[in-house]
GROMACS .gro file of C-alpha atoms in nm:
model
  234
    1MET     CA    1   0.000   0.000   0.000
    2ARG     CA    2   0.288   0.239   0.075
    3LEU     CA    3   0.438   0.170  -0.268
    4ARG     CA    4   0.096   0.225  -0.423
    5GLU     CA    5   0.069   0.564  -0.251
    6TRP     CA    6   0.423   0.649  -0.360
    7TYR     CA    7   0.334   0.580  -0.724
    8LEU     CA    8   0.008   0.779  -0.704
    9SER     CA    9   0.177   1.079  -0.539
   10GLU     CA   10   0.416   1.103  -0.834
   11PHE     CA   11   0.196   1.019  -1.132
   12HIS     CA   12  -0.162   1.088  -1.014
   13PRO     CA   13  -0.132   1.353  -0.739
   14GLY     CA   14  -0.499   1.449  -0.775
   15THR     CA   15  -0.600   1.092  -0.690
   16ALA     CA   16  -0.345   1.066  -0.410
   17ASN     CA   17  -0.463   1.389  -0.245
   18PHE     CA   18  -0.838   1.355  -0.301
   19ALA     CA   19  -0.930   1.257   0.057
   20PHE     CA   20  -0.707   1.531   0.193
   21ASP     CA   21  -0.862   1.790  -0.041
   22GLU     CA   22  -1.211   1.683   0.065
   23MET     CA   23  -1.117   1.702   0.434
   24MET     CA   24  -0.966   2.050   0.390
   25GLY     CA   25  -1.267   2.174   0.193
   26PHE     CA   26  -1.087   2.213  -0.142
   27VAL     CA   27  -1.344   1.980  -0.303
   28ALA     CA   28  -1.707   1.939  -0.202
   29ARG     CA   29  -1.807   1.644   0.016
   30GLY     CA   30  -1.922   1.355  -0.199
   31SER     CA   31  -1.776   1.508  -0.516
   32THR     CA   32  -1.621   1.275  -0.775
   33SER     CA   33  -1.415   1.551  -0.938
   34SER     CA   34  -1.113   1.736  -0.800
   35GLU     CA   35  -1.121   2.003  -1.070
   36GLY     CA   36  -0.995   2.333  -0.931
   37ALA     CA   37  -0.866   2.174  -0.610
   38VAL     CA   38  -0.499   2.236  -0.688
   39PHE     CA   39  -0.551   2.609  -0.737
   40LYS     CA   40  -0.765   2.640  -0.421
   41ARG     CA   41  -0.510   2.444  -0.218
   42LEU     CA   42  -0.210   2.649  -0.336
   43LEU     CA   43  -0.397   2.976  -0.283
   44GLU     CA   44  -0.494   2.875   0.071
   45PHE     CA   45  -0.139   2.764   0.155
   46ARG     CA   46  -0.001   3.098   0.037
   47GLU     CA   47  -0.258   3.292   0.241
   48GLN     CA   48  -0.181   3.084   0.551
   49ASP     CA   49   0.198   3.119   0.510
   50PRO     CA   50   0.264   3.446   0.322
   51LYS     CA   51   0.622   3.471   0.453
   52SER     CA   52   0.727   3.153   0.275
   53GLN     CA   53   0.885   3.182  -0.069
   54LEU     CA   54   0.778   2.824  -0.136
   55THR     CA   55   0.404   2.895  -0.120
   56HIS     CA   56   0.439   3.189  -0.360
   57ALA     CA   57   0.653   2.983  -0.598
   58ALA     CA   58   0.410   2.690  -0.597
   59LEU     CA   59   0.118   2.914  -0.695
   60ALA     CA   60   0.330   3.092  -0.957
   61GLY     CA   61   0.438   2.756  -1.097
   62TRP     CA   62   0.073   2.657  -1.137
   63PHE     CA   63   0.005   2.969  -1.347
   64ARG     CA   64   0.317   2.905  -1.554
   65LEU     CA   65   0.192   2.554  -1.635
   66GLN     CA   66  -0.143   2.706  -1.734
   67GLY     CA   67   0.044   2.916  -1.993
   68ASP     CA   68   0.046   3.249  -1.804
   69PRO     CA   69   0.413   3.327  -1.720
   70GLN     CA   70   0.338   3.700  -1.690
   71HIS     CA   71   0.102   3.646  -1.396
   72ALA     CA   72   0.344   3.388  -1.256
   73LEU     CA   73   0.614   3.656  -1.248
   74PHE     CA   74   0.373   3.897  -1.078
   75LEU     CA   75   0.310   3.638  -0.805
   76LEU     CA   76   0.682   3.574  -0.759
   77GLN     CA   77   0.732   3.947  -0.707
   78GLN     CA   78   0.486   3.933  -0.416
   79ALA     CA   79   0.708   3.685  -0.232
   80PRO     CA   80   0.919   3.802   0.064
   81LYS     CA   81   1.268   3.925  -0.024
   82LEU     CA   82   1.529   3.711   0.151
   83ASP     CA   83   1.908   3.733   0.158
   84ALA     CA   84   2.104   3.506  -0.076
   85LEU     CA   85   2.169   3.238   0.185
   86HIS     CA   86   1.799   3.187   0.258
   87GLN     CA   87   1.660   3.176  -0.097
   88ASP     CA   88   1.434   2.875  -0.151
   89PRO     CA   89   1.569   2.655  -0.438
   90PHE     CA   90   1.219   2.587  -0.574
   91PHE     CA   91   1.147   2.961  -0.573
   92LEU     CA   92   1.468   3.033  -0.764
   93ALA     CA   93   1.403   2.752  -1.013
   94THR     CA   94   1.049   2.877  -1.079
   95ARG     CA   95   1.179   3.231  -1.126
   96VAL     CA   96   1.445   3.122  -1.375
   97GLU     CA   97   1.198   2.923  -1.588
   98VAL     CA   98   0.937   3.201  -1.582
   99LEU     CA   99   1.196   3.460  -1.689
  100ILE     CA  100   1.314   3.237  -1.974
  101ASP     CA  101   0.953   3.184  -2.084
  102LEU     CA  102   0.921   3.564  -2.101
  103GLY     CA  103   1.250   3.608  -2.288
  104GLU     CA  104   1.411   3.784  -1.991
  105PHE     CA  105   1.741   3.604  -2.045
  106GLU     CA  106   1.972   3.848  -1.865
  107ARG     CA  107   1.754   3.845  -1.554
  108ALA     CA  108   1.741   3.466  -1.560
  109THR     CA  109   2.121   3.453  -1.577
  110GLU     CA  110   2.148   3.690  -1.281
  111VAL     CA  111   1.921   3.466  -1.073
  112MET     CA  112   2.148   3.169  -1.150
  113LYS     CA  113   2.452   3.371  -1.042
  114SER     CA  114   2.285   3.451  -0.709
  115TRP     CA  115   2.194   3.086  -0.635
  116PRO     CA  116   2.336   3.007  -0.288
  117LYS     CA  117   2.598   2.736  -0.244
  118PRO     CA  118   2.630   2.443  -0.227
  119HIS     CA  119   2.516   2.409  -0.587
  120SER     CA  120   2.335   2.076  -0.598
  121GLY     CA  121   2.004   1.905  -0.665
  122TYR     CA  122   1.769   1.854  -0.956
  123SER     CA  123   1.633   2.211  -0.963
  124PHE     CA  124   1.975   2.376  -0.972
  125TRP     CA  125   2.127   2.154  -1.244
  126ARG     CA  126   1.813   2.166  -1.457
  127CYS     CA  127   1.797   2.546  -1.446
  128ARG     CA  128   2.170   2.594  -1.500
  129GLY     CA  129   2.147   2.358  -1.796
  130ILE     CA  130   1.863   2.562  -1.949
  131VAL     CA  131   2.056   2.888  -1.903
  132ASN     CA  132   2.377   2.744  -2.050
  133ASP     CA  133   2.176   2.592  -2.334
  134GLU     CA  134   1.929   2.863  -2.432
  135VAL     CA  135   2.099   3.182  -2.309
  136LEU     CA  136   2.478   3.131  -2.306
  137GLN     CA  137   2.484   2.862  -2.577
  138ASP     CA  138   2.754   2.678  -2.386
  139PHE     CA  139   2.635   2.339  -2.504
  140GLN     CA  140   2.915   2.128  -2.354
  141THR     CA  141   2.848   2.267  -2.005
  142ALA     CA  142   2.471   2.233  -2.059
  143ILE     CA  143   2.520   1.863  -2.141
  144THR     CA  144   2.700   1.813  -1.808
  145ASP     CA  145   2.430   2.009  -1.620
  146TYR     CA  146   2.147   1.811  -1.778
  147SER     CA  147   2.327   1.484  -1.701
  148ARG     CA  148   2.346   1.577  -1.333
  149ALA     CA  149   1.979   1.675  -1.324
  150LEU     CA  150   1.875   1.354  -1.501
  151ALA     CA  151   2.066   1.147  -1.243
  152ALA     CA  152   1.834   1.277  -0.967
  153PRO     CA  153   1.504   1.091  -0.908
  154PRO     CA  154   1.281   1.361  -1.070
  155GLY     CA  155   1.504   1.353  -1.376
  156LYS     CA  156   1.424   0.989  -1.445
  157THR     CA  157   1.082   1.087  -1.584
  158ASP     CA  158   1.180   1.423  -1.737
  159TRP     CA  159   1.187   1.318  -2.103
  160PRO     CA  160   1.165   1.680  -2.230
  161MET     CA  161   1.497   1.747  -2.053
  162MET     CA  162   1.638   1.432  -2.214
  163GLU     CA  163   1.540   1.583  -2.550
  164ARG     CA  164   1.714   1.906  -2.448
  165LYS     CA  165   2.032   1.713  -2.375
  166ALA     CA  166   2.007   1.527  -2.706
  167HIS     CA  167   1.970   1.860  -2.888
  168CYS     CA  168   2.282   1.994  -2.713
  169LEU     CA  169   2.471   1.679  -2.813
  170VAL     CA  170   2.384   1.750  -3.178
  171LEU     CA  171   2.502   2.111  -3.147
  172ALA     CA  172   2.823   1.988  -2.981
  173GLN     CA  173   2.888   1.766  -3.287
  174ARG     CA  174   2.823   1.446  -3.087
  175THR     CA  175   2.560   1.310  -3.324
  176ALA     CA  176   2.600   0.938  -3.248
  177GLU     CA  177   2.550   1.003  -2.875
  178ALA     CA  178   2.254   1.227  -2.954
  179ALA     CA  179   2.082   0.955  -3.159
  180GLU     CA  180   2.132   0.698  -2.884
  181PHE     CA  181   2.007   0.935  -2.617
  182ARG     CA  182   1.699   1.023  -2.821
  183LYS     CA  183   1.609   0.653  -2.822
  184LYS     CA  184   1.622   0.655  -2.441
  185ALA     CA  185   1.410   0.971  -2.429
  186LYS     CA  186   1.149   0.806  -2.653
  187VAL     CA  187   1.126   0.507  -2.415
  188VAL     CA  188   1.060   0.739  -2.120
  189GLU     CA  189   0.813   0.949  -2.322
  190LYS     CA  190   0.610   0.638  -2.403
  191LEU     CA  191   0.613   0.537  -2.035
  192MET     CA  192   0.451   0.871  -1.954
  193GLU     CA  193   0.157   0.819  -2.192
  194ARG     CA  194  -0.194   0.815  -2.047
  195ASP     CA  195  -0.283   0.459  -2.147
  196VAL     CA  196   0.027   0.325  -1.969
  197HIS     CA  197  -0.076   0.489  -1.644
  198GLN     CA  198  -0.438   0.387  -1.680
  199ARG     CA  199  -0.311   0.030  -1.686
  200MET     CA  200  -0.086   0.094  -1.384
  201ARG     CA  201  -0.385   0.223  -1.190
  202ARG     CA  202  -0.586  -0.088  -1.274
  203ILE     CA  203  -0.297  -0.303  -1.155
  204LEU     CA  204  -0.291  -0.112  -0.826
  205THR     CA  205  -0.650  -0.215  -0.753
  206GLU     CA  206  -0.536  -0.581  -0.747
  207LEU     CA  207  -0.228  -0.581  -0.526
  208GLN     CA  208  -0.258  -0.954  -0.457
  209ARG     CA  209  -0.205  -1.045  -0.824
  210PRO     CA  210   0.167  -1.125  -0.883
  211GLU     CA  211   0.148  -1.073  -1.260
  212GLY     CA  212   0.050  -0.712  -1.207
  213LEU     CA  213   0.330  -0.652  -0.959
  214LEU     CA  214   0.579  -0.783  -1.215
  215GLU     CA  215   0.448  -0.518  -1.456
  216MET     CA  216   0.514  -0.252  -1.192
  217CYS     CA  217   0.870  -0.387  -1.165
  218ASP     CA  218   0.910  -0.366  -1.542
  219PHE     CA  219   0.779  -0.008  -1.545
  220TYR     CA  220   1.034   0.109  -1.288
  221ARG     CA  221   1.312  -0.097  -1.451
  222LYS     CA  222   1.258   0.085  -1.782
  223LEU     CA  223   1.265   0.417  -1.596
  224GLY     CA  224   1.591   0.327  -1.422
  225ARG     CA  225   1.433   0.376  -1.079
  226THR     CA  226   1.620   0.103  -0.890
  227ARG     CA  227   1.489   0.184  -0.542
  228GLU     CA  228   1.125   0.142  -0.646
  229LEU     CA  229   1.213  -0.161  -0.860
  230GLU     CA  230   1.380  -0.340  -0.569
  231SER     CA  231   1.094  -0.252  -0.334
  232TRP     CA  232   0.829  -0.390  -0.573
  233GLN     CA  233   1.042  -0.702  -0.627
  234ARG     CA  234   1.053  -0.766  -0.251
   0.00000   0.00000   0.00000
């Protein structure tokens, strides 16, 4: 059951959080739809904790994903101003991606320069890769940055970033590597398709059926997620 919840929290967060959203009043009692719950939840969290950069960044990130980076930037500007040592990494990452969406490349580069040390983690390497790729056109460094981001657990499912790395490999005249890496990206992209996850959800309603659990193992094996693979195998 814990592994089931782990899967749902990553790939079907609306399903994983439905009971919580109902309890907190973000969806109506007895409702079968969670439409709008994410926005209500993020808005409430920001209002309850306005001094946190994280709550502002989460709401801004939601608007960015809805295709409104201009309003996302407005929300980020409402966040508390903290010194460099106390900047939230998720806040900085959201700011960098919003600025790049808006074509504000110089400002995005400045945010990366102000990122507090130690420089580590998926968000940092992903954002530095994007800046080196799209802004500075330092493709060799971007390849290294993307590789570090892809090695982190969130990177295992980030096939668009895999495509970014493949594109940089082409521009760095490493075409054979690019072709091989694009094949890997295509495998991950197919694993993220809706019908695959509809099947996974059906499997998770029959946890006593070994054949289904073997399919879960195969899913995580193809993703290169060894911790989940070994846990499902046990």
